[in-house]
Coordinates of C-alpha atoms and ligand atoms in Angstrom, one line a residue:
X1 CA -68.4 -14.0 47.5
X2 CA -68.6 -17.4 49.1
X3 CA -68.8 -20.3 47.4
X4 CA -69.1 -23.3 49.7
X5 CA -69.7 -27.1 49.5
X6 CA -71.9 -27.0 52.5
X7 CA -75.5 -25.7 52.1
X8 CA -76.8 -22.7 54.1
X9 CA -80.3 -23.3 55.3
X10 CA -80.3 -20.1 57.9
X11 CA -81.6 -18.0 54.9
X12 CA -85.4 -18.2 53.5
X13 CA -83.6 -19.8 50.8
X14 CA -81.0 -22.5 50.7
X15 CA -78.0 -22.1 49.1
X16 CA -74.4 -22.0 48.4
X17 CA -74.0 -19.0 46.8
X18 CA -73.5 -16.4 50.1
X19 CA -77.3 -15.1 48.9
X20 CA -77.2 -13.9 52.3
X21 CA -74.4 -11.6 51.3
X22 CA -76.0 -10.5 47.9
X23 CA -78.6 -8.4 48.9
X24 CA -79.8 -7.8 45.3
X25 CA -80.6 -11.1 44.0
X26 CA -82.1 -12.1 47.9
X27 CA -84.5 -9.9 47.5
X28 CA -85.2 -10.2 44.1
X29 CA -85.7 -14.3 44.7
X30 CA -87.8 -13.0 47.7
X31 CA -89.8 -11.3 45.6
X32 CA -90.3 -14.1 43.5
X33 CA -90.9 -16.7 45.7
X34 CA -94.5 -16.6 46.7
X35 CA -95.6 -16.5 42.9
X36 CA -93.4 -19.5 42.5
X37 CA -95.6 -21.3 45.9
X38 CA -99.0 -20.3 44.4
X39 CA -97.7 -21.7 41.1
X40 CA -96.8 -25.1 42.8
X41 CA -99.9 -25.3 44.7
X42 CA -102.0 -24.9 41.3
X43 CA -100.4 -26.9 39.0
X44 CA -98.0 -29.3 41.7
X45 CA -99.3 -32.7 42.3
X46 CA -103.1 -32.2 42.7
X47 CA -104.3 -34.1 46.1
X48 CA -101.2 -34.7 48.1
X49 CA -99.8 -31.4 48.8
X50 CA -100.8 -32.2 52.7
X51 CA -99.3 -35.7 52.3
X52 CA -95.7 -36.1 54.0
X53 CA -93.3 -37.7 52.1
X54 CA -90.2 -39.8 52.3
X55 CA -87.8 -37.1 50.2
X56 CA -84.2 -36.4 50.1
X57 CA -83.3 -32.5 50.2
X58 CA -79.7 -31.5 49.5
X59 CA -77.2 -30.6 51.9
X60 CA -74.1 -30.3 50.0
X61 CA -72.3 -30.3 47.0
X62 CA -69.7 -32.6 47.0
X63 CA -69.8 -35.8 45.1
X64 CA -71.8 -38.7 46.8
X65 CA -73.4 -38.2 50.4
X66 CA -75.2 -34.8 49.1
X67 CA -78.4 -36.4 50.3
X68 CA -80.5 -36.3 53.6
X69 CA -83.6 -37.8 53.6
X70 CA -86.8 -37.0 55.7
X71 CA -90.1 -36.6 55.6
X72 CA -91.8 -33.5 54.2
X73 CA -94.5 -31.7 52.9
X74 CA -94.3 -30.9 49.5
X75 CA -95.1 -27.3 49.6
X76 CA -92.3 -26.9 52.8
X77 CA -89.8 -28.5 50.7
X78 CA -86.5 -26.4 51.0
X79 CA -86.1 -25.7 47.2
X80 CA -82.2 -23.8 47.1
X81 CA -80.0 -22.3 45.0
X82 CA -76.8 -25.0 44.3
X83 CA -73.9 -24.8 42.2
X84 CA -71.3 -27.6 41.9
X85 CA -67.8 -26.1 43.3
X86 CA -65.9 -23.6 41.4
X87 CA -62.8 -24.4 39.8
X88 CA -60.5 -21.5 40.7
X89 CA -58.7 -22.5 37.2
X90 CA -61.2 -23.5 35.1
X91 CA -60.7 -22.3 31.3
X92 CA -63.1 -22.3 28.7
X93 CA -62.6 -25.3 26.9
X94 CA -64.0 -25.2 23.3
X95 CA -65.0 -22.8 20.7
X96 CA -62.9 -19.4 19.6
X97 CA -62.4 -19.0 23.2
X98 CA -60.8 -21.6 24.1
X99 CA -58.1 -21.5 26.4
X100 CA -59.4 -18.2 28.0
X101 CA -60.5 -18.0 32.0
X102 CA -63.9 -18.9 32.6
X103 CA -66.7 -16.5 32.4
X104 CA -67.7 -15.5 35.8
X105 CA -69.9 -12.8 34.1
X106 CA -71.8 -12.4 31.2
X107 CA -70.2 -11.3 28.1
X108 CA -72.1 -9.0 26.7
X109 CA -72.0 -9.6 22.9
X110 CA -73.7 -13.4 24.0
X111 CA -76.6 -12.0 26.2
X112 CA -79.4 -12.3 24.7
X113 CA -78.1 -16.0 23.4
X114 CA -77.1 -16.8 27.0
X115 CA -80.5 -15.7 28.4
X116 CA -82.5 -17.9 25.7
X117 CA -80.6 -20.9 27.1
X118 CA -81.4 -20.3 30.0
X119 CA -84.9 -19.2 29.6
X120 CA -85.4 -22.8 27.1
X121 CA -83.8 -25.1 30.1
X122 CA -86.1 -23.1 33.3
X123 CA -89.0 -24.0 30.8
X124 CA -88.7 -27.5 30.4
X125 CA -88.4 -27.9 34.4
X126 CA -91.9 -26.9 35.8
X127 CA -93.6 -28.4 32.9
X128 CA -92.8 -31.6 33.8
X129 CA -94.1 -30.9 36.9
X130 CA -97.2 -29.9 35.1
X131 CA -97.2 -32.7 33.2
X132 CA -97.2 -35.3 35.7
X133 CA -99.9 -33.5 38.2
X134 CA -102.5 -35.9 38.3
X135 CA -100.2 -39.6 38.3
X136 CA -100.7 -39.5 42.4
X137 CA -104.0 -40.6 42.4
X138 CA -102.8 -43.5 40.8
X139 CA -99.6 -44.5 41.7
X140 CA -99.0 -47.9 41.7
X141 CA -97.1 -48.0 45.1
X142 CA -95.9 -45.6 47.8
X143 CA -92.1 -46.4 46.2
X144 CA -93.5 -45.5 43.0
X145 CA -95.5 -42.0 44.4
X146 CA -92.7 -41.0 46.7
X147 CA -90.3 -41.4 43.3
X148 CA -92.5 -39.5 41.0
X149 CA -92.9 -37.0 43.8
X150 CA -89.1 -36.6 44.6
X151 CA -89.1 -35.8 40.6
X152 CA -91.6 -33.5 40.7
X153 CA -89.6 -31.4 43.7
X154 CA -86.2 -31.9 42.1
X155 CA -87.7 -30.8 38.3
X156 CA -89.0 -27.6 40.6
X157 CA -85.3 -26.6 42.0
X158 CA -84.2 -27.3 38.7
X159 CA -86.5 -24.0 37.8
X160 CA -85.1 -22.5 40.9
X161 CA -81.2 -22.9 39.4
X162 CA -82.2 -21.3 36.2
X163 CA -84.4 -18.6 38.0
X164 CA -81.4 -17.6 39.9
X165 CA -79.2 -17.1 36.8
X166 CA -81.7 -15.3 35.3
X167 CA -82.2 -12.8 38.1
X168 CA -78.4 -12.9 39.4
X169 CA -76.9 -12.2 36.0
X170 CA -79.7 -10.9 33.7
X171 CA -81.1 -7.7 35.2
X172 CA -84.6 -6.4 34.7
X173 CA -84.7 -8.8 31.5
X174 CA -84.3 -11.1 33.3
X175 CA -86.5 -10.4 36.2
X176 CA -89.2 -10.3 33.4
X177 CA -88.2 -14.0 31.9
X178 CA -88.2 -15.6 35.4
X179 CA -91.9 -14.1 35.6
X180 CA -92.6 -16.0 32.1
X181 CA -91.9 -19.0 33.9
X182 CA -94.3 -19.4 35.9
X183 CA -97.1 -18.1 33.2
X184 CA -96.8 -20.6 31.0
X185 CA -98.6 -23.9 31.2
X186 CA -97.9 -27.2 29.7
X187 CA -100.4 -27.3 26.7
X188 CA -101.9 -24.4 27.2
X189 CA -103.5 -22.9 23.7
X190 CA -102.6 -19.2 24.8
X191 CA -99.4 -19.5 26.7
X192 CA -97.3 -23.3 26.4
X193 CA -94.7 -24.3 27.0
X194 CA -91.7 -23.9 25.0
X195 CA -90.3 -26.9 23.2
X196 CA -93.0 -29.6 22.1
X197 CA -93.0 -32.8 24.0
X198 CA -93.4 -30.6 27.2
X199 CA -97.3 -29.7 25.8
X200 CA -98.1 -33.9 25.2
X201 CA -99.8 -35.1 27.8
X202 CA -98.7 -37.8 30.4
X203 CA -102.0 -39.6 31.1
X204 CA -100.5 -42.9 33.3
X205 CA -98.0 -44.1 34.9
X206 CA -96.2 -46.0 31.8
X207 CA -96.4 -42.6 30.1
X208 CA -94.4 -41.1 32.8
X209 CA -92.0 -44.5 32.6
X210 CA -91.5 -43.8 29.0
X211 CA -91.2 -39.8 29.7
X212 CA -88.5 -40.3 32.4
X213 CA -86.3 -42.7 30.1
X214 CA -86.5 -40.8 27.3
X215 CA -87.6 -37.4 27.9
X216 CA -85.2 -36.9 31.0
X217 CA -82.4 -38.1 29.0
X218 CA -82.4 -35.4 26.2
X219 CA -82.0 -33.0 30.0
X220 CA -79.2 -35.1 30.6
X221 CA -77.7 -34.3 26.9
X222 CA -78.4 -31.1 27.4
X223 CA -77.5 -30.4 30.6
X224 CA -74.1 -31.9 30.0
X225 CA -73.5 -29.6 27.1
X226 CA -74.5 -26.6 29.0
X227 CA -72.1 -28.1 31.9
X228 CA -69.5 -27.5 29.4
X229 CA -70.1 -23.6 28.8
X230 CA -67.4 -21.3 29.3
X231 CA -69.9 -18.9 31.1
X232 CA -68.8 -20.3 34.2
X233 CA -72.3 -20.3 36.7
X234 CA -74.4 -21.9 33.5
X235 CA -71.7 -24.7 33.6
X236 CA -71.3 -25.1 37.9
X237 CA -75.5 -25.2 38.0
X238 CA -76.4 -27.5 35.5
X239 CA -73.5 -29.9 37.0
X240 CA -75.1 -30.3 39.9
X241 CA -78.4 -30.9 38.1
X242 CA -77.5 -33.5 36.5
X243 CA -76.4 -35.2 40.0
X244 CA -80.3 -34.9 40.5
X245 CA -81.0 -35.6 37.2
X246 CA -79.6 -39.3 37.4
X247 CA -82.2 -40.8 39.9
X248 CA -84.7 -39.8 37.1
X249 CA -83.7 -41.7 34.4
X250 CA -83.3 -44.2 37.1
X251 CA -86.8 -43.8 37.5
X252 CA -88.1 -44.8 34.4
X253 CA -85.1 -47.4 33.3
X254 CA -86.5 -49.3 36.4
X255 CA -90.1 -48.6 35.7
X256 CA -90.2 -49.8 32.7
X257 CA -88.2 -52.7 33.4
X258 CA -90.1 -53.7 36.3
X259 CA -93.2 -53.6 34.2
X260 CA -91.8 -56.1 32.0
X261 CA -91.0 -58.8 34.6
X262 CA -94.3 -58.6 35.7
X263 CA -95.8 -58.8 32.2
X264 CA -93.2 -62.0 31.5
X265 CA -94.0 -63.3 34.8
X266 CA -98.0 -63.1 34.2
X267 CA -97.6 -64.5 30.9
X268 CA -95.3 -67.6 31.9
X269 CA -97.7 -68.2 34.8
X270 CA -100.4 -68.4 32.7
X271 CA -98.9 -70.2 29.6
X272 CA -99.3 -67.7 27.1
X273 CA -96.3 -67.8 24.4
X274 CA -97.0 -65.1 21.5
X275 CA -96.2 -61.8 22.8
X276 CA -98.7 -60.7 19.7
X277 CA -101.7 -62.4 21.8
X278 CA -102.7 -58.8 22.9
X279 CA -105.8 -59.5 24.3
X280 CA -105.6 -63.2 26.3
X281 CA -101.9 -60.7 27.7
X282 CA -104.5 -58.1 28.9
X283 CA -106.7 -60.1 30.4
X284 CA -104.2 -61.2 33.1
X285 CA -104.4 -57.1 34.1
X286 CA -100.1 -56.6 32.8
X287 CA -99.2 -54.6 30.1
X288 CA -98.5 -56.7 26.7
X289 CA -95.4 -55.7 25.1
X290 CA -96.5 -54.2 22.1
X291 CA -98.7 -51.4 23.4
X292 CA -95.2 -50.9 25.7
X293 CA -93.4 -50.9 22.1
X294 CA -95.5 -48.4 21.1
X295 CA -95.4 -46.0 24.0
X296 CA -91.3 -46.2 23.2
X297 CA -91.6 -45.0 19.7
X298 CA -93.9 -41.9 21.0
X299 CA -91.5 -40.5 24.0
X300 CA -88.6 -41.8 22.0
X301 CA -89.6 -40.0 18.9
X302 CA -90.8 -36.7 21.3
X303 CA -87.5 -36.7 22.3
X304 CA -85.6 -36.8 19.6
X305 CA -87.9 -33.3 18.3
X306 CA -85.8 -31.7 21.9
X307 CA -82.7 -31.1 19.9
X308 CA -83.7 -29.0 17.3
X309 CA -82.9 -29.3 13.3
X310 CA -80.3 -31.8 11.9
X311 CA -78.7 -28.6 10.5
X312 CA -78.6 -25.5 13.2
X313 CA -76.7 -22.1 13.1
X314 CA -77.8 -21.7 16.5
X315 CA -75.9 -24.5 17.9
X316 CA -72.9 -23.9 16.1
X317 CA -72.9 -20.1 17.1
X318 CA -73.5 -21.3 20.9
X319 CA -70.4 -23.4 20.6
X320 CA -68.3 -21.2 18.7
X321 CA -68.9 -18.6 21.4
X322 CA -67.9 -20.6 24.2
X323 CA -71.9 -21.2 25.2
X324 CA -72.7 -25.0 24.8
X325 CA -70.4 -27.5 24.3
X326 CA -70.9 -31.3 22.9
X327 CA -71.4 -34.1 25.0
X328 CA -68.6 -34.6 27.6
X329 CA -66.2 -32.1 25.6
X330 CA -63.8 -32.6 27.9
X331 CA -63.4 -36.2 27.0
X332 CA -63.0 -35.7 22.9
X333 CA -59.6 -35.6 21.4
X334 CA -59.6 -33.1 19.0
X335 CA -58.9 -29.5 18.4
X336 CA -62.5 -28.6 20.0
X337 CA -63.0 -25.5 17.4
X338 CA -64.3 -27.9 14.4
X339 CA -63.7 -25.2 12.0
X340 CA -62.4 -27.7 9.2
X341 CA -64.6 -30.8 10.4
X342 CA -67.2 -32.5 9.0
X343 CA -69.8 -35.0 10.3
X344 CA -72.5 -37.1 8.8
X345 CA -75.9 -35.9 8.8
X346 CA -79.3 -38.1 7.6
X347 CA -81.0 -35.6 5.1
X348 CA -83.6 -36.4 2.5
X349 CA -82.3 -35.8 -1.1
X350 CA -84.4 -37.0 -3.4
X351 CA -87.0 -38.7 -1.5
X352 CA -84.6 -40.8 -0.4
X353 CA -82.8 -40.7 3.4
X354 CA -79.6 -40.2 2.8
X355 CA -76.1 -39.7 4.4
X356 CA -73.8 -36.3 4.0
X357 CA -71.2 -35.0 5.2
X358 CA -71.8 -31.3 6.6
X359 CA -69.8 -29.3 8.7
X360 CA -69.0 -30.6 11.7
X361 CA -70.4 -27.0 13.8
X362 CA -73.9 -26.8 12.2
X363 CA -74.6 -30.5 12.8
X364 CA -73.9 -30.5 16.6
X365 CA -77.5 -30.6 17.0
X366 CA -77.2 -33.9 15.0
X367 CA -74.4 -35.4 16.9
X368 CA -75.5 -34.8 20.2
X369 CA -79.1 -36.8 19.3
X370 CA -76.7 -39.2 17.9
X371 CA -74.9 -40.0 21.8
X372 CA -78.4 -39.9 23.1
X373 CA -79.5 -42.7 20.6
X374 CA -76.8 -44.5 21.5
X375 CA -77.2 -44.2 25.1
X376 CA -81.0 -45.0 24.9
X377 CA -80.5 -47.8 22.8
X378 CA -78.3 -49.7 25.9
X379 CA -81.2 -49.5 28.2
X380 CA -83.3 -50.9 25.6
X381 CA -81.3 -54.0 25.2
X382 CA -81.0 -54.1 29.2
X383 CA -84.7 -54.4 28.8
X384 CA -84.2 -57.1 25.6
X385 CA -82.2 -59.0 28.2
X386 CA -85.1 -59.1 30.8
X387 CA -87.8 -60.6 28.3
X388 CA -85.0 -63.3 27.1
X389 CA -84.4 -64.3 30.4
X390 CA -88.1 -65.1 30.8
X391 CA -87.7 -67.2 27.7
X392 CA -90.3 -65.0 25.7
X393 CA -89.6 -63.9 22.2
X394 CA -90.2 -60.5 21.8
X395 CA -87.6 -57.9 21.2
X396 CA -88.4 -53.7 22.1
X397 CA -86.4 -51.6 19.4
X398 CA -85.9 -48.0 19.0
X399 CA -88.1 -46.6 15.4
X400 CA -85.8 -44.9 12.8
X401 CA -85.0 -41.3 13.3
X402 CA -87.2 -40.6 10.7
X403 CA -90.1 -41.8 12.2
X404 CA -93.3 -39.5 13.9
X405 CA -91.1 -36.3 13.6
X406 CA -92.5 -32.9 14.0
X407 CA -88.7 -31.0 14.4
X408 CA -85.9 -31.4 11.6
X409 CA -85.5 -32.5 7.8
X410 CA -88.3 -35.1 8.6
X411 CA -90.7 -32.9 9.8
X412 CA -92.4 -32.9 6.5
X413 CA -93.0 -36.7 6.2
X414 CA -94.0 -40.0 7.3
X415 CA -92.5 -43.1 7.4
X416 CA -92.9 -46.3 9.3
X417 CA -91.0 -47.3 12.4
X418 CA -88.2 -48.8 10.3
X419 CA -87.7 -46.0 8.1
X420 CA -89.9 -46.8 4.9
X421 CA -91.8 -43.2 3.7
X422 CA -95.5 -43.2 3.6
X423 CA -98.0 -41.2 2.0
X424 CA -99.4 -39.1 4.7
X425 CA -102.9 -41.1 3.8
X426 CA -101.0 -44.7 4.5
X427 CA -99.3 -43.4 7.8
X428 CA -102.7 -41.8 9.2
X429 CA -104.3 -45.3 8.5
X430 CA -101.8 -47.4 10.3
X431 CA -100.7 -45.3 12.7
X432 CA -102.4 -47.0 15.7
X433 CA -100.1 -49.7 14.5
X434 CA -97.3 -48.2 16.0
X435 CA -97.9 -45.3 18.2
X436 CA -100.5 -45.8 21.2
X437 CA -104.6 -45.8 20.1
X438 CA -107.4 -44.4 21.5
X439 CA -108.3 -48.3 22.7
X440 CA -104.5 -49.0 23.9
X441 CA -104.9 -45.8 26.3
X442 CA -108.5 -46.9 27.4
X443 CA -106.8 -50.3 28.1
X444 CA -104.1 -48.9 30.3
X445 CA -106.0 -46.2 32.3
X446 CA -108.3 -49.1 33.5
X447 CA -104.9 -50.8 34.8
X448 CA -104.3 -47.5 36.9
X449 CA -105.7 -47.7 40.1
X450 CA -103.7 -46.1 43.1
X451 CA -102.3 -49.0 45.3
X452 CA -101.5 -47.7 49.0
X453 CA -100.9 -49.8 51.3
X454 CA -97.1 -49.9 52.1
X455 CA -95.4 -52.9 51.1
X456 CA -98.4 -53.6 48.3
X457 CA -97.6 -53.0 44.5
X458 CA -100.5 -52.6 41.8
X459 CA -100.6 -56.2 40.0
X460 CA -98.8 -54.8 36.3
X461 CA -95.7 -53.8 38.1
X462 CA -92.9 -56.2 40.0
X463 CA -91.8 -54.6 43.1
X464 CA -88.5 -52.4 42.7
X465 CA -84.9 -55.1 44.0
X466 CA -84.6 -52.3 46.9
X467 CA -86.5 -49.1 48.3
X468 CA -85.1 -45.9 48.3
X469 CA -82.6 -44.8 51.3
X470 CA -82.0 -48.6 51.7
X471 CA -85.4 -48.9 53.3
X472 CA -87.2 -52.0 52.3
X473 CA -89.7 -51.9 49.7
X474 CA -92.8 -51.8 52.3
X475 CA -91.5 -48.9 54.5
X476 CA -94.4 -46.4 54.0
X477 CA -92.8 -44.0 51.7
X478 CA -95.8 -41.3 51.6
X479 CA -98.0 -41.0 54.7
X480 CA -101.4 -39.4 53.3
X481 CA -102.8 -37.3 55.8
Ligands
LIG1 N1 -90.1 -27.6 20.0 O1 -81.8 -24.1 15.2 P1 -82.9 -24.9 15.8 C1 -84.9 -31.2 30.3 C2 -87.1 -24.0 17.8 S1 -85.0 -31.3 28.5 C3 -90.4 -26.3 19.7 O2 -83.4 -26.1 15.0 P2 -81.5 -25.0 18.2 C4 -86.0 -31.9 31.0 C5 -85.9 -23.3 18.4 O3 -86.2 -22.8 19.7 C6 -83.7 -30.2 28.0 N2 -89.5 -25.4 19.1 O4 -82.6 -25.4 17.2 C7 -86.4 -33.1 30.7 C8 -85.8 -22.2 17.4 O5 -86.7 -21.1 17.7 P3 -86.3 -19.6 17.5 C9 -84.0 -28.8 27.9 C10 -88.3 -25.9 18.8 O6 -81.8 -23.7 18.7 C11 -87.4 -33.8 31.4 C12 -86.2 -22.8 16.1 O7 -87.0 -23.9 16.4 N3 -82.8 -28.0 27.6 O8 -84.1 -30.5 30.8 O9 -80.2 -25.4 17.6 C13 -88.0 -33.2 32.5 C14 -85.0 -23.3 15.3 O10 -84.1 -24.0 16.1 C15 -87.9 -27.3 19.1 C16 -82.4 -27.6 26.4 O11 -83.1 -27.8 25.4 C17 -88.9 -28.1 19.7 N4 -88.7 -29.4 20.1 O12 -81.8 -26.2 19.3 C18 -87.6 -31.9 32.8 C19 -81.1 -26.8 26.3 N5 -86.7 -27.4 18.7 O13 -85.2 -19.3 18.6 C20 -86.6 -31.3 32.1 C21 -81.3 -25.4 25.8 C22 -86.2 -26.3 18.2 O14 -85.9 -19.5 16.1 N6 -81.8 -25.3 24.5 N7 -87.2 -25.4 18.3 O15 -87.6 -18.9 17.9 C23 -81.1 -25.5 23.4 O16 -79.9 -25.8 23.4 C24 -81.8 -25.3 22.0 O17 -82.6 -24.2 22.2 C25 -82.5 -26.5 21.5 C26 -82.9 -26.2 20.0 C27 -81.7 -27.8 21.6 C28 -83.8 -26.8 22.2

């Protein structure tokens, strides 16, 4: 069968994959596809499915220049099927298969662990979408509402990539977990969705920030680990997600860090010098940058829940079969089986958090949340930078590990941001100290008001340096019908 960089966008849907050829799985997707369209149209971005909007659709693989941009409809977008080019020698590069061809097929001893990837990654996808439904009607900008839209699409193909797996390699059980997909609803009592933070709400638009930076990035871990598997279609789609993937974090690392110069701005402006002066902050309509600290330690600590327990037989069966690797494998010098390795894991002996050294294959789970933290904590001094440069003495920081946990060895207590345990009584009586209140989200939501008029930005945000497609930053990126 084909595999091509360019895109074929003769057949009802896109792709690179010769579906045209594969009878099969066409008509299987086929069959598929107007279940998928009602789903968008119920639970896609609510009041702006007529709208046209500025979006960039894929048109081939290859690194860079993948993008054309136009505008669209959301429900006409041309969601395809698009796997990064296959590497005719590509070995499996970790795990007790190491050193073995690529999997062009599914082994069948690591079915059922192959499908549940898949099945956990195609959840995640449209429950963003879900999530984020209602942030149109107030989106601070056309940039900011063409960007959260161009999410929304790309989170949707993203469903697409795993639904093809799922019904290319996975046969009638498959079929049947493609259906699940689009029956379960973010937060829904009866039928949620699968992993935690994707049933939270995202009520505004510095919600979404937060969810973007954070919540976005555990997909990037992720995706990169699945980008690794020796099942050779897993590892060729979720490559070319995480092309797609980078304009999200994008998303919120900007959004977040243009709220803040507009908060710094507003402040110097007005003379106000203590960060900790919530309320005189407020009143000049920005966000102060505690209620922004505590909207961090929420999605952070959301986030963190994403990759499981410290401790995981899962994870070290996926990588010993060849399934998921770490982050950027490839790159690591070592003998990539870690059968004699060990790695430090945070437990709690004793009451106490402690370090111990476990083996290095159950605590994979551990080590890849410990390359996210890492990477999340450099945008967070980028953002450090920004508020230093404006002369104002506040500093955002990233809570403890430990901290608002639901997932892992700390699931079972409380602690403050910076690690000391609390009674559950003591936590549940400062907790508005540190995670967002009832009265911080009352204060924000009457900050969200939809600003469209090209060109115009809602007064908590700075404009973005540049719009997107290097059109200037009052090209009307959305044109509401
Ligand atoms: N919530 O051995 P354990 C993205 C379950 S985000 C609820 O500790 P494991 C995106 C677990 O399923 C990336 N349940 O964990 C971002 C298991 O249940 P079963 C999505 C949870 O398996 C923004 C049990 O607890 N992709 O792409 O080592 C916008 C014990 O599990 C949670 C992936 O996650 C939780 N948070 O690791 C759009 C990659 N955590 O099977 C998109 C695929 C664990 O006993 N998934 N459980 O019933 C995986 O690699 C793994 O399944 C996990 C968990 C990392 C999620």
């Amino acid at each position: 069968m084909p595999d091509t960089m360019a895109v074929d966008y003769t057949t009802s849907i896109p792709n690179n994959v010769g579906l045209s050829e594969d009878r099969r799985v066409l008509k299987a997707l086929e069959k598929w596809h107007p279940g998928y369209l009602d789903w968008w149209k119920e639970m896609g971005p609510e009041g702006f499915q007529d709208a046209l909007v500025y979006l960039r659709t894929a048109v081939g693989v290859e690194t860079g220049g993948w993008a054309k941009f136009d505008y669209v409809k959301m429900p006409e977008y041309r969601w395809g099927i698009l796997l990064a080019p296959k590497d005719e020698e590509r070995l499996i590069g970790f795990g007790q298969h190491k050193g073995v061809p690529a999997w062009q097929e599914v082994p069948g001893e690591y079915r059922a662990m192959l499908r549940r990837l898949c099945v956990i990654q195609g959840d995640t996808e449209p429950a963003s979408v879900e999530q984020q439904r209602y942030l149109g009607a107030t989106a601070p900008s056309l940039y900011d509402m063409r960007n959260l839209f161009q999410v929304n699409v790309e989170e949707a193909r993203h469903l697409w990539a795993m639904v093809y797996l799922l019904q290319k390699y996975f046969g009638k059980d498959g079929r049947e977990e493609a259906d699940g997909l689009l029956r379960r609803r973010s937060g829904d009592i009866d039928q949620p969705r699968m992993l935690g933070a994707f049933n939270e709400t995202t009520p505004d638009w510095l919600s979404f920030f937060m969810f973007a930076y954070f919540t976005d990035r555990d997909g990037k871990m992720q995706l990169e680990s699945l980008a690794q598997s020796g099942f050779d279609p897993l590892a060729r789609t979720t490559r070319f997600m995480l092309t797609e993937e980078a304009h999200h974090m994008f998303v919120g690392d900007s959004g977040i860090n243009r709220v803040i110069k507009r908060t710094c701005e507003a402040m110097n402006v007005a003379g106000i010098t203590d960060p900790f002066d919530s309320n005189a902050v407020r009143s000049l309509g920005v966000v102060d940058l505690p209620t922004l600290q505590k909207k961090a330690n929420l999605h952070y600590s959301l986030s963190l829940d994403l990759f499981g327990s410290e401790i995981s037989t899962n994870a070290a069966n996926a990588y010993t079969n060849g399934l998921k690797g770490r982050y950027r494998e490839d790159r690591i010098d070592d003998d990539h089986r870690l059968l004699n390795d060990t790695y430090p894991v945070l437990k709690l002996i004793d009451g106490e958090v402690r370090t111990t050294l476990e083996p290095a294959l159950t605590a994979l789970n551990m080590r890849l949340r410990d390359d996210y933290t890492r990477e999340t904590a450099s945008g967070v001094n980028r953002w450090n930078k920004q508020i230093a440069k404006a002369g104002i003495s506040y500093e955002l920081k990233l809570p403890e590990v430990t901290f608002n946990r639901k997932i892992g060895v700390f699931s079972g207590i409380e602690t403050t941001p910076g690690g000391k345990i609390l009674s559950q009584e003591n936590f549940e009586a400062r907790k508005d100290e540190w995670l967002p209140s009832a009265d911080d989200g009352v204060f924000v939501a009457s900050l969200m008001h939809a600003e469209l008029r090209p060109g115009h930005y809602a007064g908590w945000i700075a404009p973005p340096k540049m719009g997107i497609d290097n059109q200037s930053g009052d090209f009307e990126f959305v044109r509401i019908q």
